[in-house]
Amino acid sequence: MKTIEIKGDSNLNVLWLHGYGANAWDLLDLAELCDPEGFYNHYFANAPIDLYGQGERGPRAWFPLDLSLLGQIGPGGGGLKLSQQRREGALAAVPEIDALIEEHGFDEKNLVIGGFSQGAILSLHWMLEKKAHPRGIFLLSGAPVDEEYLQQKLPEHSGQRFFQSHGMNDEVLSYSEAEKLRSFFKKAEFKGKWIPFKGGHAVPQVVIEGLAQSLLEWRKD
């Protein structure tokens, strides 16, 4: 699996997971934008599923999309609502993250993990499945999957540092579902930032600035 590495000046690492239909290059610019001092080591992983046979720079996915839900995407659809879906898809991709962590020798106390959309979903389910306590976790335009499981497992990570953002006009992943996930984090006493913004399925400047501030704070033990 292709991984792009940008070395920093510390032993702290950020593992970025791209969204469905993107690839490891999609989020590359965010390393400099969110960490202008180059303090962290940044790793951009390529998902294992080649959607259209276009190779490592083509559209890829961490796990398949349930095509029966496509009607929820786009104008009037309100975005995917996944909280009642089972977590099996995300769970099947957890070994991919384990392999990356083993390959690069990451220690969870020195690891920030997160991503955009499907990458955000996978980051959270990796943390819960592995009972990991990373230095921080960030979810950019993510979504709750398997609500019952999340409410059961999130309290085991009370105090976890997190960053979450979501567009109020997101037509891909429902904003109301993101608010629901935020409420789960609050109930589980997670510590961090929630940034809603006017816009769609994207990473605007306000999110870049917010994540940059979180990464700065997470440099401290």
C-alpha angles and dihedrals in degrees: 000000000000116000124183114212129202111185121219138187100267144047092255117109137200118203112200121200117195127219133260111293095016132090142218092285094057098084097030096113091058092074093070094035095051097034106031093165091058092232098144131058107239125209123189112195128203115226117240100236115085101204100196105013094257097131132239095326094048128088112300140177139205092215135356122278118236099244092200088073097057092102089071092062123088136020111351094008096092094216132280117313107204104161092104094046119101119251097234094110094054090040092057090057095051093091088060089061091044089055092051092049092049093045093054098034095237119181110210092227088061095040130098111188131186147110151181126293108319089014089057091050092051093047092057095045091047090055093049097043093049093040086232126166106204123187088253143343127209129196117194111191092337131150142218113259120190099009095198092054093047094051090049097048107032095074088062086068097049110162094027112154112236145166122206131180134173139171117243090219096045109149094182104053117020118255092210088056090052089053088051090054089049089055090052090053091049093050090049089051096242114172120227150062135317114196118185114184140186104258145060139273097331149100106247127184094268089059093046090052092047094049090046089055091049092050088051091052093045091060086078120079 
